[in-house]
Amino acid sequence: MPKKAEQPISFETSLQQLEQIVTRLESGDLPLEEALNEFERGVQLAKVGQKTLQQAEQRVQILLNDDKDAALTPFTPDVE
């Protein structure tokens, strides 16, 4: 049976998981193999987070570059 594709986790969730990993690693209580596994997972989460931030930055740049003469105005969400 084919494996289901995992849903990507949100940036906030990955950041929270990364913080938990750092806390566990800093405690010094993990056996070496488990610490290495946690470190590997942390590196993966950091890479995903970095990619997400880069994509967000690109989106902002695209939005700002559409009209270089446009004045910046405060964001006001639509009130329903």
PDB file of N, CA and C in Angstrom:
ATOM      1  N   MET A   1       0.842  -1.173   0.000  1.00  0.00           N
ATOM      2  CA  MET A   1       0.000   0.000   0.000  1.00  0.00           C
ATOM      3  C   MET A   1       0.892   1.242   0.000  1.00  0.00           C
ATOM      4  N   PRO A   2       0.620   2.213  -0.900  1.00  0.00           N
ATOM      5  CA  PRO A   2       1.451   3.406  -0.947  1.00  0.00           C
ATOM      6  C   PRO A   2       1.303   4.220   0.331  1.00  0.00           C
ATOM      7  N   LYS A   3       2.400   4.848   0.703  1.00  0.00           N
ATOM      8  CA  LYS A   3       2.420   5.674   1.897  1.00  0.00           C
ATOM      9  C   LYS A   3       1.739   7.003   1.606  1.00  0.00           C
ATOM     10  N   LYS A   4       0.903   7.473   2.522  1.00  0.00           N
ATOM     11  CA  LYS A   4       0.233   8.755   2.342  1.00  0.00           C
ATOM     12  C   LYS A   4       1.253   9.876   2.470  1.00  0.00           C
ATOM     13  N   ALA A   5       1.079  10.891   1.633  1.00  0.00           N
ATOM     14  CA  ALA A   5       1.963  12.054   1.717  1.00  0.00           C
ATOM     15  C   ALA A   5       1.628  12.819   2.993  1.00  0.00           C
ATOM     16  N   GLU A   6       2.671  13.139   3.750  1.00  0.00           N
ATOM     17  CA  GLU A   6       2.449  13.869   4.989  1.00  0.00           C
ATOM     18  C   GLU A   6       2.106  15.313   4.677  1.00  0.00           C
ATOM     19  N   GLN A   7       1.155  15.854   5.433  1.00  0.00           N
ATOM     20  CA  GLN A   7       0.809  17.255   5.304  1.00  0.00           C
ATOM     21  C   GLN A   7       1.938  18.075   5.900  1.00  0.00           C
ATOM     22  N   PRO A   8       2.362  19.130   5.223  1.00  0.00           N
ATOM     23  CA  PRO A   8       3.409  19.961   5.812  1.00  0.00           C
ATOM     24  C   PRO A   8       2.890  20.640   7.078  1.00  0.00           C
ATOM     25  N   ILE A   9       3.757  20.725   8.079  1.00  0.00           N
ATOM     26  CA  ILE A   9       3.336  21.362   9.317  1.00  0.00           C
ATOM     27  C   ILE A   9       3.491  22.870   9.163  1.00  0.00           C
ATOM     28  N   SER A  10       2.761  23.607   9.963  1.00  0.00           N
ATOM     29  CA  SER A  10       2.816  25.057   9.872  1.00  0.00           C
ATOM     30  C   SER A  10       4.154  25.564  10.389  1.00  0.00           C
ATOM     31  N   PHE A  11       4.479  26.776  10.006  1.00  0.00           N
ATOM     32  CA  PHE A  11       5.722  27.394  10.454  1.00  0.00           C
ATOM     33  C   PHE A  11       5.740  27.479  11.979  1.00  0.00           C
ATOM     34  N   GLU A  12       4.621  27.862  12.553  1.00  0.00           N
ATOM     35  CA  GLU A  12       4.538  28.015  14.000  1.00  0.00           C
ATOM     36  C   GLU A  12       4.738  26.681  14.722  1.00  0.00           C
ATOM     37  N   THR A  13       4.160  25.619  14.179  1.00  0.00           N
ATOM     38  CA  THR A  13       4.311  24.294  14.778  1.00  0.00           C
ATOM     39  C   THR A  13       5.755  23.822  14.678  1.00  0.00           C
ATOM     40  N   SER A  14       6.376  24.042  13.533  1.00  0.00           N
ATOM     41  CA  SER A  14       7.761  23.607  13.375  1.00  0.00           C
ATOM     42  C   SER A  14       8.684  24.395  14.295  1.00  0.00           C
ATOM     43  N   LEU A  15       8.398  25.676  14.483  1.00  0.00           N
ATOM     44  CA  LEU A  15       9.203  26.490  15.397  1.00  0.00           C
ATOM     45  C   LEU A  15       9.046  25.995  16.832  1.00  0.00           C
ATOM     46  N   GLN A  16       7.823  25.657  17.215  1.00  0.00           N
ATOM     47  CA  GLN A  16       7.580  25.137  18.555  1.00  0.00           C
ATOM     48  C   GLN A  16       8.315  23.808  18.759  1.00  0.00           C
ATOM     49  N   GLN A  17       8.259  22.932  17.769  1.00  0.00           N
ATOM     50  CA  GLN A  17       8.964  21.654  17.870  1.00  0.00           C
ATOM     51  C   GLN A  17      10.471  21.866  17.955  1.00  0.00           C
ATOM     52  N   LEU A  18      10.972  22.815  17.191  1.00  0.00           N
ATOM     53  CA  LEU A  18      12.404  23.110  17.214  1.00  0.00           C
ATOM     54  C   LEU A  18      12.827  23.615  18.602  1.00  0.00           C
ATOM     55  N   GLU A  19      12.008  24.460  19.206  1.00  0.00           N
ATOM     56  CA  GLU A  19      12.307  24.953  20.550  1.00  0.00           C
ATOM     57  C   GLU A  19      12.324  23.804  21.564  1.00  0.00           C
ATOM     58  N   GLN A  20      11.411  22.860  21.421  1.00  0.00           N
ATOM     59  CA  GLN A  20      11.378  21.708  22.321  1.00  0.00           C
ATOM     60  C   GLN A  20      12.625  20.839  22.144  1.00  0.00           C
ATOM     61  N   ILE A  21      13.054  20.668  20.922  1.00  0.00           N
ATOM     62  CA  ILE A  21      14.259  19.880  20.646  1.00  0.00           C
ATOM     63  C   ILE A  21      15.473  20.547  21.283  1.00  0.00           C
ATOM     64  N   VAL A  22      15.584  21.857  21.117  1.00  0.00           N
ATOM     65  CA  VAL A  22      16.714  22.583  21.697  1.00  0.00           C
ATOM     66  C   VAL A  22      16.721  22.417  23.217  1.00  0.00           C
ATOM     67  N   THR A  23      15.559  22.521  23.829  1.00  0.00           N
ATOM     68  CA  THR A  23      15.467  22.361  25.281  1.00  0.00           C
ATOM     69  C   THR A  23      15.928  20.974  25.710  1.00  0.00           C
ATOM     70  N   ARG A  24      15.482  19.942  24.983  1.00  0.00           N
ATOM     71  CA  ARG A  24      15.890  18.570  25.335  1.00  0.00           C
ATOM     72  C   ARG A  24      17.392  18.367  25.135  1.00  0.00           C
ATOM     73  N   LEU A  25      17.929  18.932  24.052  1.00  0.00           N
ATOM     74  CA  LEU A  25      19.359  18.781  23.800  1.00  0.00           C
ATOM     75  C   LEU A  25      20.191  19.527  24.850  1.00  0.00           C
ATOM     76  N   GLU A  26      19.722  20.709  25.227  1.00  0.00           N
ATOM     77  CA  GLU A  26      20.456  21.491  26.219  1.00  0.00           C
ATOM     78  C   GLU A  26      20.424  20.866  27.604  1.00  0.00           C
ATOM     79  N   SER A  27      19.414  20.023  27.864  1.00  0.00           N
ATOM     80  CA  SER A  27      19.319  19.396  29.179  1.00  0.00           C
ATOM     81  C   SER A  27      20.478  18.427  29.415  1.00  0.00           C
ATOM     82  N   GLY A  28      20.993  17.846  28.343  1.00  0.00           N
ATOM     83  CA  GLY A  28      22.103  16.913  28.466  1.00  0.00           C
ATOM     84  C   GLY A  28      21.702  15.541  28.981  1.00  0.00           C
ATOM     85  N   ASP A  29      20.408  15.278  29.076  1.00  0.00           N
ATOM     86  CA  ASP A  29      19.930  14.014  29.626  1.00  0.00           C
ATOM     87  C   ASP A  29      19.690  12.927  28.580  1.00  0.00           C
ATOM     88  N   LEU A  30      19.804  13.263  27.303  1.00  0.00           N
ATOM     89  CA  LEU A  30      19.501  12.285  26.254  1.00  0.00           C
ATOM     90  C   LEU A  30      20.713  11.395  25.982  1.00  0.00           C
ATOM     91  N   PRO A  31      20.471  10.115  25.736  1.00  0.00           N
ATOM     92  CA  PRO A  31      21.561   9.252  25.284  1.00  0.00           C
ATOM     93  C   PRO A  31      22.071   9.755  23.935  1.00  0.00           C
ATOM     94  N   LEU A  32      23.293   9.427  23.604  1.00  0.00           N
ATOM     95  CA  LEU A  32      23.938   9.949  22.402  1.00  0.00           C
ATOM     96  C   LEU A  32      23.112   9.700  21.145  1.00  0.00           C
ATOM     97  N   GLU A  33      22.648   8.492  20.934  1.00  0.00           N
ATOM     98  CA  GLU A  33      21.900   8.170  19.712  1.00  0.00           C
ATOM     99  C   GLU A  33      20.609   8.986  19.622  1.00  0.00           C
ATOM    100  N   GLU A  34      19.926   9.103  20.738  1.00  0.00           N
ATOM    101  CA  GLU A  34      18.682   9.883  20.753  1.00  0.00           C
ATOM    102  C   GLU A  34      18.975  11.369  20.528  1.00  0.00           C
ATOM    103  N   ALA A  35      20.078  11.856  21.099  1.00  0.00           N
ATOM    104  CA  ALA A  35      20.467  13.247  20.896  1.00  0.00           C
ATOM    105  C   ALA A  35      20.786  13.509  19.422  1.00  0.00           C
ATOM    106  N   LEU A  36      21.462  12.572  18.783  1.00  0.00           N
ATOM    107  CA  LEU A  36      21.767  12.723  17.358  1.00  0.00           C
ATOM    108  C   LEU A  36      20.496  12.736  16.515  1.00  0.00           C
ATOM    109  N   ASN A  37      19.543  11.879  16.865  1.00  0.00           N
ATOM    110  CA  ASN A  37      18.266  11.851  16.147  1.00  0.00           C
ATOM    111  C   ASN A  37      17.511  13.169  16.324  1.00  0.00           C
ATOM    112  N   GLU A  38      17.512  13.681  17.536  1.00  0.00           N
ATOM    113  CA  GLU A  38      16.847  14.956  17.810  1.00  0.00           C
ATOM    114  C   GLU A  38      17.536  16.085  17.045  1.00  0.00           C
ATOM    115  N   PHE A  39      18.868  16.073  17.034  1.00  0.00           N
ATOM    116  CA  PHE A  39      19.618  17.091  16.312  1.00  0.00           C
ATOM    117  C   PHE A  39      19.286  17.046  14.821  1.00  0.00           C
ATOM    118  N   GLU A  40      19.226  15.831  14.267  1.00  0.00           N
ATOM    119  CA  GLU A  40      18.892  15.668  12.849  1.00  0.00           C
ATOM    120  C   GLU A  40      17.500  16.228  12.554  1.00  0.00           C
ATOM    121  N   ARG A  41      16.549  15.920  13.407  1.00  0.00           N
ATOM    122  CA  ARG A  41      15.185  16.442  13.234  1.00  0.00           C
ATOM    123  C   ARG A  41      15.179  17.971  13.341  1.00  0.00           C
ATOM    124  N   GLY A  42      15.969  18.501  14.265  1.00  0.00           N
ATOM    125  CA  GLY A  42      16.067  19.949  14.425  1.00  0.00           C
ATOM    126  C   GLY A  42      16.622  20.631  13.189  1.00  0.00           C
ATOM    127  N   VAL A  43      17.627  20.024  12.586  1.00  0.00           N
ATOM    128  CA  VAL A  43      18.206  20.582  11.357  1.00  0.00           C
ATOM    129  C   VAL A  43      17.158  20.585  10.249  1.00  0.00           C
ATOM    130  N   GLN A  44      16.391  19.497  10.132  1.00  0.00           N
ATOM    131  CA  GLN A  44      15.342  19.428   9.117  1.00  0.00           C
ATOM    132  C   GLN A  44      14.294  20.523   9.342  1.00  0.00           C
ATOM    133  N   LEU A  45      13.871  20.691  10.593  1.00  0.00           N
ATOM    134  CA  LEU A  45      12.879  21.721  10.914  1.00  0.00           C
ATOM    135  C   LEU A  45      13.421  23.117  10.613  1.00  0.00           C
ATOM    136  N   ALA A  46      14.687  23.348  10.936  1.00  0.00           N
ATOM    137  CA  ALA A  46      15.295  24.647  10.685  1.00  0.00           C
ATOM    138  C   ALA A  46      15.337  24.947   9.186  1.00  0.00           C
ATOM    139  N   LYS A  47      15.654  23.941   8.379  1.00  0.00           N
ATOM    140  CA  LYS A  47      15.704  24.135   6.926  1.00  0.00           C
ATOM    141  C   LYS A  47      14.324  24.457   6.366  1.00  0.00           C
ATOM    142  N   VAL A  48      13.317  23.747   6.852  1.00  0.00           N
ATOM    143  CA  VAL A  48      11.942  23.998   6.391  1.00  0.00           C
ATOM    144  C   VAL A  48      11.510  25.409   6.795  1.00  0.00           C
ATOM    145  N   GLY A  49      11.833  25.799   8.029  1.00  0.00           N
ATOM    146  CA  GLY A  49      11.483  27.132   8.499  1.00  0.00           C
ATOM    147  C   GLY A  49      12.179  28.223   7.703  1.00  0.00           C
ATOM    148  N   GLN A  50      13.447  28.003   7.393  1.00  0.00           N
ATOM    149  CA  GLN A  50      14.195  28.970   6.613  1.00  0.00           C
ATOM    150  C   GLN A  50      13.595  29.116   5.216  1.00  0.00           C
ATOM    151  N   LYS A  51      13.205  28.002   4.621  1.00  0.00           N
ATOM    152  CA  LYS A  51      12.599  28.031   3.291  1.00  0.00           C
ATOM    153  C   LYS A  51      11.265  28.786   3.330  1.00  0.00           C
ATOM    154  N   THR A  52      10.481  28.545   4.367  1.00  0.00           N
ATOM    155  CA  THR A  52       9.196  29.230   4.514  1.00  0.00           C
ATOM    156  C   THR A  52       9.396  30.730   4.648  1.00  0.00           C
ATOM    157  N   LEU A  53      10.378  31.136   5.457  1.00  0.00           N
ATOM    158  CA  LEU A  53      10.657  32.563   5.621  1.00  0.00           C
ATOM    159  C   LEU A  53      11.141  33.193   4.323  1.00  0.00           C
ATOM    160  N   GLN A  54      11.957  32.482   3.567  1.00  0.00           N
ATOM    161  CA  GLN A  54      12.431  33.004   2.285  1.00  0.00           C
ATOM    162  C   GLN A  54      11.275  33.193   1.309  1.00  0.00           C
ATOM    163  N   GLN A  55      10.345  32.237   1.300  1.00  0.00           N
ATOM    164  CA  GLN A  55       9.188  32.348   0.417  1.00  0.00           C
ATOM    165  C   GLN A  55       8.317  33.539   0.822  1.00  0.00           C
ATOM    166  N   ALA A  56       8.149  33.743   2.123  1.00  0.00           N
ATOM    167  CA  ALA A  56       7.357  34.876   2.597  1.00  0.00           C
ATOM    168  C   ALA A  56       8.028  36.193   2.202  1.00  0.00           C
ATOM    169  N   GLU A  57       9.346  36.250   2.337  1.00  0.00           N
ATOM    170  CA  GLU A  57      10.083  37.454   1.957  1.00  0.00           C
ATOM    171  C   GLU A  57       9.939  37.727   0.461  1.00  0.00           C
ATOM    172  N   GLN A  58       9.994  36.677  -0.345  1.00  0.00           N
ATOM    173  CA  GLN A  58       9.822  36.850  -1.786  1.00  0.00           C
ATOM    174  C   GLN A  58       8.436  37.379  -2.112  1.00  0.00           C
ATOM    175  N   ARG A  59       7.428  36.872  -1.430  1.00  0.00           N
ATOM    176  CA  ARG A  59       6.057  37.338  -1.667  1.00  0.00           C
ATOM    177  C   ARG A  59       5.924  38.821  -1.327  1.00  0.00           C
ATOM    178  N   VAL A  60       6.533  39.222  -0.215  1.00  0.00           N
ATOM    179  CA  VAL A  60       6.483  40.631   0.184  1.00  0.00           C
ATOM    180  C   VAL A  60       7.185  41.492  -0.856  1.00  0.00           C
ATOM    181  N   GLN A  61       8.358  41.047  -1.318  1.00  0.00           N
ATOM    182  CA  GLN A  61       9.091  41.807  -2.329  1.00  0.00           C
ATOM    183  C   GLN A  61       8.281  41.938  -3.615  1.00  0.00           C
ATOM    184  N   ILE A  62       7.619  40.879  -4.021  1.00  0.00           N
ATOM    185  CA  ILE A  62       6.800  40.932  -5.237  1.00  0.00           C
ATOM    186  C   ILE A  62       5.676  41.943  -5.059  1.00  0.00           C
ATOM    187  N   LEU A  63       5.043  41.898  -3.906  1.00  0.00           N
ATOM    188  CA  LEU A  63       3.943  42.830  -3.655  1.00  0.00           C
ATOM    189  C   LEU A  63       4.428  44.281  -3.632  1.00  0.00           C
ATOM    190  N   LEU A  64       5.583  44.517  -3.042  1.00  0.00           N
ATOM    191  CA  LEU A  64       6.106  45.874  -2.964  1.00  0.00           C
ATOM    192  C   LEU A  64       6.661  46.360  -4.293  1.00  0.00           C
ATOM    193  N   ASN A  65       7.118  45.458  -5.146  1.00  0.00           N
ATOM    194  CA  ASN A  65       7.713  45.848  -6.422  1.00  0.00           C
ATOM    195  C   ASN A  65       6.697  46.037  -7.528  1.00  0.00           C
ATOM    196  N   ASP A  66       5.436  45.707  -7.282  1.00  0.00           N
ATOM    197  CA  ASP A  66       4.429  45.873  -8.335  1.00  0.00           C
ATOM    198  C   ASP A  66       4.329  47.324  -8.788  1.00  0.00           C
ATOM    199  N   ASP A  67       4.347  48.257  -7.847  1.00  0.00           N
ATOM    200  CA  ASP A  67       4.255  49.670  -8.187  1.00  0.00           C
ATOM    201  C   ASP A  67       5.210  50.425  -7.277  1.00  0.00           C
ATOM    202  N   LYS A  68       6.383  50.747  -7.811  1.00  0.00           N
ATOM    203  CA  LYS A  68       7.426  51.366  -6.988  1.00  0.00           C
ATOM    204  C   LYS A  68       7.039  52.749  -6.499  1.00  0.00           C
ATOM    205  N   ASP A  69       6.102  53.421  -7.172  1.00  0.00           N
ATOM    206  CA  ASP A  69       5.700  54.772  -6.782  1.00  0.00           C
ATOM    207  C   ASP A  69       4.528  54.772  -5.806  1.00  0.00           C
ATOM    208  N   ALA A  70       3.981  53.605  -5.540  1.00  0.00           N
ATOM    209  CA  ALA A  70       2.828  53.532  -4.653  1.00  0.00           C
ATOM    210  C   ALA A  70       3.260  53.846  -3.221  1.00  0.00           C
ATOM    211  N   ALA A  71       2.438  54.636  -2.564  1.00  0.00           N
ATOM    212  CA  ALA A  71       2.717  54.969  -1.162  1.00  0.00           C
ATOM    213  C   ALA A  71       2.312  53.796  -0.276  1.00  0.00           C
ATOM    214  N   LEU A  72       3.112  53.549   0.741  1.00  0.00           N
ATOM    215  CA  LEU A  72       2.772  52.491   1.685  1.00  0.00           C
ATOM    216  C   LEU A  72       1.691  53.000   2.621  1.00  0.00           C
ATOM    217  N   THR A  73       0.696  52.169   2.849  1.00  0.00           N
ATOM    218  CA  THR A  73      -0.387  52.542   3.758  1.00  0.00           C
ATOM    219  C   THR A  73      -0.545  51.456   4.804  1.00  0.00           C
ATOM    220  N   PRO A  74      -1.046  51.817   5.975  1.00  0.00           N
ATOM    221  CA  PRO A  74      -1.230  50.793   7.019  1.00  0.00           C
ATOM    222  C   PRO A  74      -2.218  49.732   6.548  1.00  0.00           C
ATOM    223  N   PHE A  75      -1.967  48.516   6.971  1.00  0.00           N
ATOM    224  CA  PHE A  75      -2.852  47.400   6.644  1.00  0.00           C
ATOM    225  C   PHE A  75      -4.070  47.453   7.536  1.00  0.00           C
ATOM    226  N   THR A  76      -5.241  47.400   6.920  1.00  0.00           N
ATOM    227  CA  THR A  76      -6.478  47.332   7.687  1.00  0.00           C
ATOM    228  C   THR A  76      -7.287  46.173   7.135  1.00  0.00           C
ATOM    229  N   PRO A  77      -7.431  45.116   7.916  1.00  0.00           N
ATOM    230  CA  PRO A  77      -8.183  43.948   7.412  1.00  0.00           C
ATOM    231  C   PRO A  77      -9.648  44.305   7.207  1.00  0.00           C
ATOM    232  N   ASP A  78     -10.261  43.606   6.272  1.00  0.00           N
ATOM    233  CA  ASP A  78     -11.687  43.784   6.022  1.00  0.00           C
ATOM    234  C   ASP A  78     -12.474  43.363   7.250  1.00  0.00           C
ATOM    235  N   VAL A  79     -13.364  44.222   7.674  1.00  0.00           N
ATOM    236  CA  VAL A  79     -14.211  43.897   8.821  1.00  0.00           C
ATOM    237  C   VAL A  79     -15.517  43.365   8.284  1.00  0.00           C
ATOM    238  N   GLU A  80     -15.883  42.175   8.738  1.00  0.00           N
ATOM    239  CA  GLU A  80     -17.111  41.563   8.222  1.00  0.00           C
ATOM    240  C   GLU A  80     -18.270  41.816   9.125  1.00  0.00           C
TER     241      GLU A  80
END
